[in-house]
Amino acid sequence: MIELKDVYKTYTRKGISNEALKGIQLKVEKGDIFGVIGYSGAGKSTLIRLVNYLERPTKGQVFVEGHDLGAYSVKELRAAKKNIGMIFQHFNLLESKKVFDNVAIPLVLLKKNKNEIRERVLELLKFVGLGDKAGSYPSELSGGQKQRVGIARALASNPSILLCDEATSALDPQTTRSILQLLKQINAEYNITVMIITHEMSVIQEICNKVAVMEEGRIIEQGSVLEVFGHPKHPTTQNFVKTVIQNSITNSVLKSLKTEPGSQLYKLELVGQCASEPIIYQMIRSYDVKVNILFANMTEIQETTLGKMIIQLNGEATEVNNALSFLKNNGVGVEGVEKHVFNYSYS
Ligand SMILES: Nc1ncnc2c1ncn2[C@@H]1O[C@H](COP(=O)(O)OP(=O)(O)OP(=O)(O)O)[C@@H](O)[C@H]1O
Ligand SMILES: [Mg+2]
């Protein structure tokens, strides 16, 4: 659907070069809600601007629906761009035009007739929940409503791809949620592939099925959201994941933690079905081990429950080993950890 092959982008201004993208390899499949996350300056906006050819790569190729955008003529490129809608952080609406006319812009440019435009615009406004705002001006709308107008405008030409650059960054958490739900609906009902740029991991958690993490012009990690959230490898990814899934003992618990002789700390990971079974209870009933639960957290990602737990186990070595085998045989991820790791790091 969208593929970037070894893409580089260097901006040169007044003799000074700035390498914004350095060898990007990326594949977005049809129907994905693909998130790209990274800190400011990582190159996220540059990347998304290459996908709709607002920028050209310095090196490498960008394919959309199997076509190399670099090989297109100006005319072909114009036609290809109709297939890609985009929404922005600050909505980019024309303040002097009514909501109706803002949404109609792409259709006017496509030289559609008046009746067709009217029908399509009203249908879109209804879809985004603004059926009664056609005659309002952008200044009379809330931020969330303005973004809905932006979305309606982006959908006007029936694109198969929707690009969103920080589309919810100017909105409060509740409005963000409603806009994300709308994007999810667009993806499901119209089968539109969505690419989302953000610096908020909660946005990725809420709607994406795949994620790429960017740093200094490179993709440092990518994969399914469940995989990346469950096992973040790169320290930057771990920092992002930490903002939505805590996986560490609090300082006060750590301070009061008694290191009894023979006791050991374990991190447990419970994914899907095993997160809803009373596995810890069964372990305590079946084995002569003392269990101290120091931390527990459950998160839902891609409609799958991801449970994280940190426990302290104490008992005879054979009993402890049997208890750990019981957990592993029931699909629980088990990793022994030392107390000191919680003093400074996340893993
Ligand atoms: N038009 C431009 N001319 C020169 N340099 C640019 C241009 N656009 C971006 N850059 C530089 O490229 C790098 C990546 O910028 P980009 O806007 O892609 O980052 P970003 O990840 O979107 O950041 P943010 O989260 O702040 O929006 C930065 O160092 C930036 O200064
Ligand atoms: Mg940006």
mmCIF file of N, CA and C in Angstrom, residues 288-346:
data_model
loop_
_atom_site.group_PDB
_atom_site.id
_atom_site.type_symbol
_atom_site.label_atom_id
_atom_site.label_comp_id
_atom_site.label_asym_id
_atom_site.label_seq_id
_atom_site.Cartn_x
_atom_site.Cartn_y
_atom_site.Cartn_z
ATOM 1 N N ASP A 288 3.902 -24.925 47.800
ATOM 2 C CA ASP A 288 4.173 -24.327 49.098
ATOM 3 C C ASP A 288 5.145 -23.151 48.926
ATOM 4 N N VAL A 289 4.620 -22.065 48.357
ATOM 5 C CA VAL A 289 5.444 -20.867 48.157
ATOM 6 C C VAL A 289 4.724 -19.649 48.732
ATOM 7 N N LYS A 290 5.525 -18.709 49.226
ATOM 8 C CA LYS A 290 4.952 -17.459 49.722
ATOM 9 C C LYS A 290 5.016 -16.443 48.582
ATOM 10 N N VAL A 291 3.869 -15.847 48.263
ATOM 11 C CA VAL A 291 3.835 -14.906 47.130
ATOM 12 C C VAL A 291 3.514 -13.502 47.631
ATOM 13 N N ASN A 292 4.351 -12.582 47.266
ATOM 14 C CA ASN A 292 4.113 -11.188 47.613
ATOM 15 C C ASN A 292 3.975 -10.401 46.307
ATOM 16 N N ILE A 293 2.755 -9.899 46.048
ATOM 17 C CA ILE A 293 2.562 -9.150 44.794
ATOM 18 C C ILE A 293 2.981 -7.700 45.021
ATOM 19 N N LEU A 294 4.015 -7.272 44.278
ATOM 20 C CA LEU A 294 4.565 -5.922 44.481
ATOM 21 C C LEU A 294 4.013 -4.917 43.482
ATOM 22 N N PHE A 295 3.566 -5.430 42.351
ATOM 23 C CA PHE A 295 3.047 -4.544 41.310
ATOM 24 C C PHE A 295 2.184 -5.358 40.360
ATOM 25 N N ALA A 296 1.087 -4.780 39.931
ATOM 26 C CA ALA A 296 0.255 -5.463 38.932
ATOM 27 C C ALA A 296 -0.459 -4.425 38.085
ATOM 28 N N ASN A 297 -0.563 -4.698 36.816
ATOM 29 C CA ASN A 297 -1.161 -3.736 35.891
ATOM 30 C C ASN A 297 -1.746 -4.482 34.695
ATOM 31 N N MET A 298 -2.925 -4.046 34.267
ATOM 32 C CA MET A 298 -3.498 -4.660 33.067
ATOM 33 C C MET A 298 -3.835 -3.571 32.066
ATOM 34 N N THR A 299 -3.485 -3.798 30.821
ATOM 35 C CA THR A 299 -3.758 -2.816 29.778
ATOM 36 C C THR A 299 -4.407 -3.542 28.614
ATOM 37 N N GLU A 300 -5.250 -2.817 27.877
ATOM 38 C CA GLU A 300 -5.820 -3.438 26.689
ATOM 39 C C GLU A 300 -5.177 -2.844 25.447
ATOM 40 N N ILE A 301 -4.616 -3.708 24.624
ATOM 41 C CA ILE A 301 -3.997 -3.268 23.382
ATOM 42 C C ILE A 301 -4.540 -4.121 22.262
ATOM 43 N N GLN A 302 -5.101 -3.458 21.247
ATOM 44 C CA GLN A 302 -5.636 -4.203 20.111
ATOM 45 C C GLN A 302 -6.611 -5.290 20.570
ATOM 46 N N GLU A 303 -7.462 -4.923 21.522
ATOM 47 C CA GLU A 303 -8.473 -5.815 22.077
ATOM 48 C C GLU A 303 -7.879 -7.067 22.734
ATOM 49 N N THR A 304 -6.609 -6.995 23.081
ATOM 50 C CA THR A 304 -5.952 -8.096 23.804
ATOM 51 C C THR A 304 -5.495 -7.553 25.157
ATOM 52 N N THR A 305 -5.733 -8.348 26.207
ATOM 53 C CA THR A 305 -5.302 -7.886 27.523
ATOM 54 C C THR A 305 -3.826 -8.213 27.719
ATOM 55 N N LEU A 306 -3.100 -7.207 28.200
ATOM 56 C CA LEU A 306 -1.685 -7.391 28.500
ATOM 57 C C LEU A 306 -1.504 -7.125 29.989
ATOM 58 N N GLY A 307 -1.157 -8.178 30.744
ATOM 59 C CA GLY A 307 -0.975 -8.030 32.186
ATOM 60 C C GLY A 307 0.499 -8.062 32.538
ATOM 61 N N LYS A 308 0.916 -7.147 33.411
ATOM 62 C CA LYS A 308 2.301 -7.135 33.890
ATOM 63 C C LYS A 308 2.257 -7.245 35.406
ATOM 64 N N MET A 309 3.120 -8.069 35.959
ATOM 65 C CA MET A 309 3.128 -8.254 37.405
ATOM 66 C C MET A 309 4.557 -8.382 37.890
ATOM 67 N N ILE A 310 4.821 -7.907 39.099
ATOM 68 C CA ILE A 310 6.119 -8.171 39.715
ATOM 69 C C ILE A 310 5.824 -8.827 41.062
ATOM 70 N N ILE A 311 6.356 -10.025 41.267
ATOM 71 C CA ILE A 311 6.091 -10.742 42.519
ATOM 72 C C ILE A 311 7.404 -11.134 43.197
ATOM 73 N N GLN A 312 7.292 -11.316 44.517
ATOM 74 C CA GLN A 312 8.417 -11.861 45.266
ATOM 75 C C GLN A 312 8.010 -13.276 45.682
ATOM 76 N N LEU A 313 8.882 -14.250 45.417
ATOM 77 C CA LEU A 313 8.576 -15.642 45.767
ATOM 78 C C LEU A 313 9.564 -16.126 46.818
ATOM 79 N N ASN A 314 9.056 -16.858 47.785
ATOM 80 C CA ASN A 314 9.933 -17.433 48.792
ATOM 81 C C ASN A 314 9.481 -18.864 49.084
ATOM 82 N N GLY A 315 10.437 -19.756 49.289
ATOM 83 C CA GLY A 315 10.106 -21.142 49.610
ATOM 84 C C GLY A 315 11.274 -22.053 49.297
ATOM 85 N N GLU A 316 11.056 -23.344 49.522
ATOM 86 C CA GLU A 316 12.075 -24.346 49.172
ATOM 87 C C GLU A 316 12.356 -24.250 47.669
ATOM 88 N N ALA A 317 13.605 -24.481 47.302
ATOM 89 C CA ALA A 317 13.990 -24.335 45.884
ATOM 90 C C ALA A 317 13.120 -25.181 44.948
ATOM 91 N N THR A 318 12.821 -26.428 45.332
ATOM 92 C CA THR A 318 12.027 -27.284 44.429
ATOM 93 C C THR A 318 10.610 -26.740 44.286
ATOM 94 N N GLU A 319 10.047 -26.290 45.403
ATOM 95 C CA GLU A 319 8.673 -25.747 45.348
ATOM 96 C C GLU A 319 8.641 -24.503 44.453
ATOM 97 N N VAL A 320 9.639 -23.618 44.634
ATOM 98 C CA VAL A 320 9.701 -22.394 43.817
ATOM 99 C C VAL A 320 9.834 -22.770 42.346
ATOM 100 N N ASN A 321 10.734 -23.707 42.055
ATOM 101 C CA ASN A 321 10.922 -24.114 40.652
ATOM 102 C C ASN A 321 9.657 -24.722 40.063
ATOM 103 N N ASN A 322 8.972 -25.551 40.874
ATOM 104 C CA ASN A 322 7.720 -26.153 40.383
ATOM 105 C C ASN A 322 6.654 -25.081 40.142
ATOM 106 N N ALA A 323 6.618 -24.115 41.039
ATOM 107 C CA ALA A 323 5.635 -23.025 40.886
ATOM 108 C C ALA A 323 5.923 -22.229 39.615
ATOM 109 N N LEU A 324 7.208 -21.966 39.366
ATOM 110 C CA LEU A 324 7.580 -21.214 38.152
ATOM 111 C C LEU A 324 7.254 -22.026 36.896
ATOM 112 N N SER A 325 7.499 -23.338 36.971
ATOM 113 C CA SER A 325 7.167 -24.184 35.807
ATOM 114 C C SER A 325 5.669 -24.168 35.561
ATOM 115 N N PHE A 326 4.895 -24.183 36.657
ATOM 116 C CA PHE A 326 3.434 -24.129 36.530
ATOM 117 C C PHE A 326 3.024 -22.855 35.785
ATOM 118 N N LEU A 327 3.618 -21.729 36.159
ATOM 119 C CA LEU A 327 3.287 -20.459 35.489
ATOM 120 C C LEU A 327 3.633 -20.534 34.005
ATOM 121 N N LYS A 328 4.847 -20.999 33.735
ATOM 122 C CA LYS A 328 5.293 -21.058 32.324
ATOM 123 C C LYS A 328 4.400 -21.992 31.503
ATOM 124 N N ASN A 329 4.030 -23.142 32.105
ATOM 125 C CA ASN A 329 3.161 -24.096 31.381
ATOM 126 C C ASN A 329 1.783 -23.519 31.106
ATOM 127 N N ASN A 330 1.419 -22.492 31.867
ATOM 128 C CA ASN A 330 0.117 -21.844 31.648
ATOM 129 C C ASN A 330 0.238 -20.587 30.790
ATOM 130 N N GLY A 331 1.370 -20.464 30.115
ATOM 131 C CA GLY A 331 1.529 -19.365 29.158
ATOM 132 C C GLY A 331 1.969 -18.044 29.753
ATOM 133 N N VAL A 332 2.413 -18.059 31.018
ATOM 134 C CA VAL A 332 2.863 -16.807 31.624
ATOM 135 C C VAL A 332 4.355 -16.618 31.326
ATOM 136 N N GLY A 333 4.733 -15.416 30.889
ATOM 137 C CA GLY A 333 6.150 -15.097 30.688
ATOM 138 C C GLY A 333 6.781 -14.850 32.049
ATOM 139 N N VAL A 334 7.895 -15.498 32.341
ATOM 140 C CA VAL A 334 8.523 -15.362 33.659
ATOM 141 C C VAL A 334 9.976 -14.942 33.484
ATOM 142 N N GLU A 335 10.340 -13.894 34.218
ATOM 143 C CA GLU A 335 11.727 -13.436 34.131
ATOM 144 C C GLU A 335 12.204 -13.059 35.532
ATOM 145 N N GLY A 336 13.276 -13.688 35.983
ATOM 146 C CA GLY A 336 13.832 -13.356 37.298
ATOM 147 C C GLY A 336 14.547 -12.024 37.233
ATOM 148 N N VAL A 337 14.352 -11.178 38.239
ATOM 149 C CA VAL A 337 15.032 -9.867 38.242
ATOM 150 C C VAL A 337 15.648 -9.600 39.615
ATOM 151 N N GLU A 338 16.669 -8.768 39.597
ATOM 152 C CA GLU A 338 17.299 -8.361 40.857
ATOM 153 C C GLU A 338 16.653 -7.065 41.327
ATOM 154 N N LYS A 339 16.634 -6.884 42.616
ATOM 155 C CA LYS A 339 15.982 -5.705 43.191
ATOM 156 C C LYS A 339 16.579 -4.403 42.642
ATOM 157 N N HIS A 340 17.900 -4.410 42.487
ATOM 158 C CA HIS A 340 18.549 -3.137 42.117
ATOM 159 C C HIS A 340 18.091 -2.594 40.766
ATOM 160 N N VAL A 341 17.565 -3.473 39.862
ATOM 161 C CA VAL A 341 17.158 -2.960 38.547
ATOM 162 C C VAL A 341 16.035 -1.929 38.665
ATOM 163 N N PHE A 342 15.273 -2.010 39.742
ATOM 164 C CA PHE A 342 14.156 -1.082 39.871
ATOM 165 C C PHE A 342 14.589 0.285 40.371
ATOM 166 N N ASN A 343 15.846 0.364 40.839
ATOM 167 C CA ASN A 343 16.295 1.637 41.379
ATOM 168 C C ASN A 343 16.519 2.687 40.306
ATOM 169 N N TYR A 344 16.820 2.241 39.089
ATOM 170 C CA TYR A 344 17.132 3.261 38.095
ATOM 171 C C TYR A 344 16.571 3.004 36.710
ATOM 172 N N SER A 345 16.122 1.783 36.428
ATOM 173 C CA SER A 345 15.776 1.596 35.022
ATOM 174 C C SER A 345 14.422 0.933 34.838
ATOM 175 N N TYR A 346 13.960 1.056 33.631
ATOM 176 C CA TYR A 346 12.723 0.405 33.230
ATOM 177 C C TYR A 346 13.106 -0.726 32.303
#
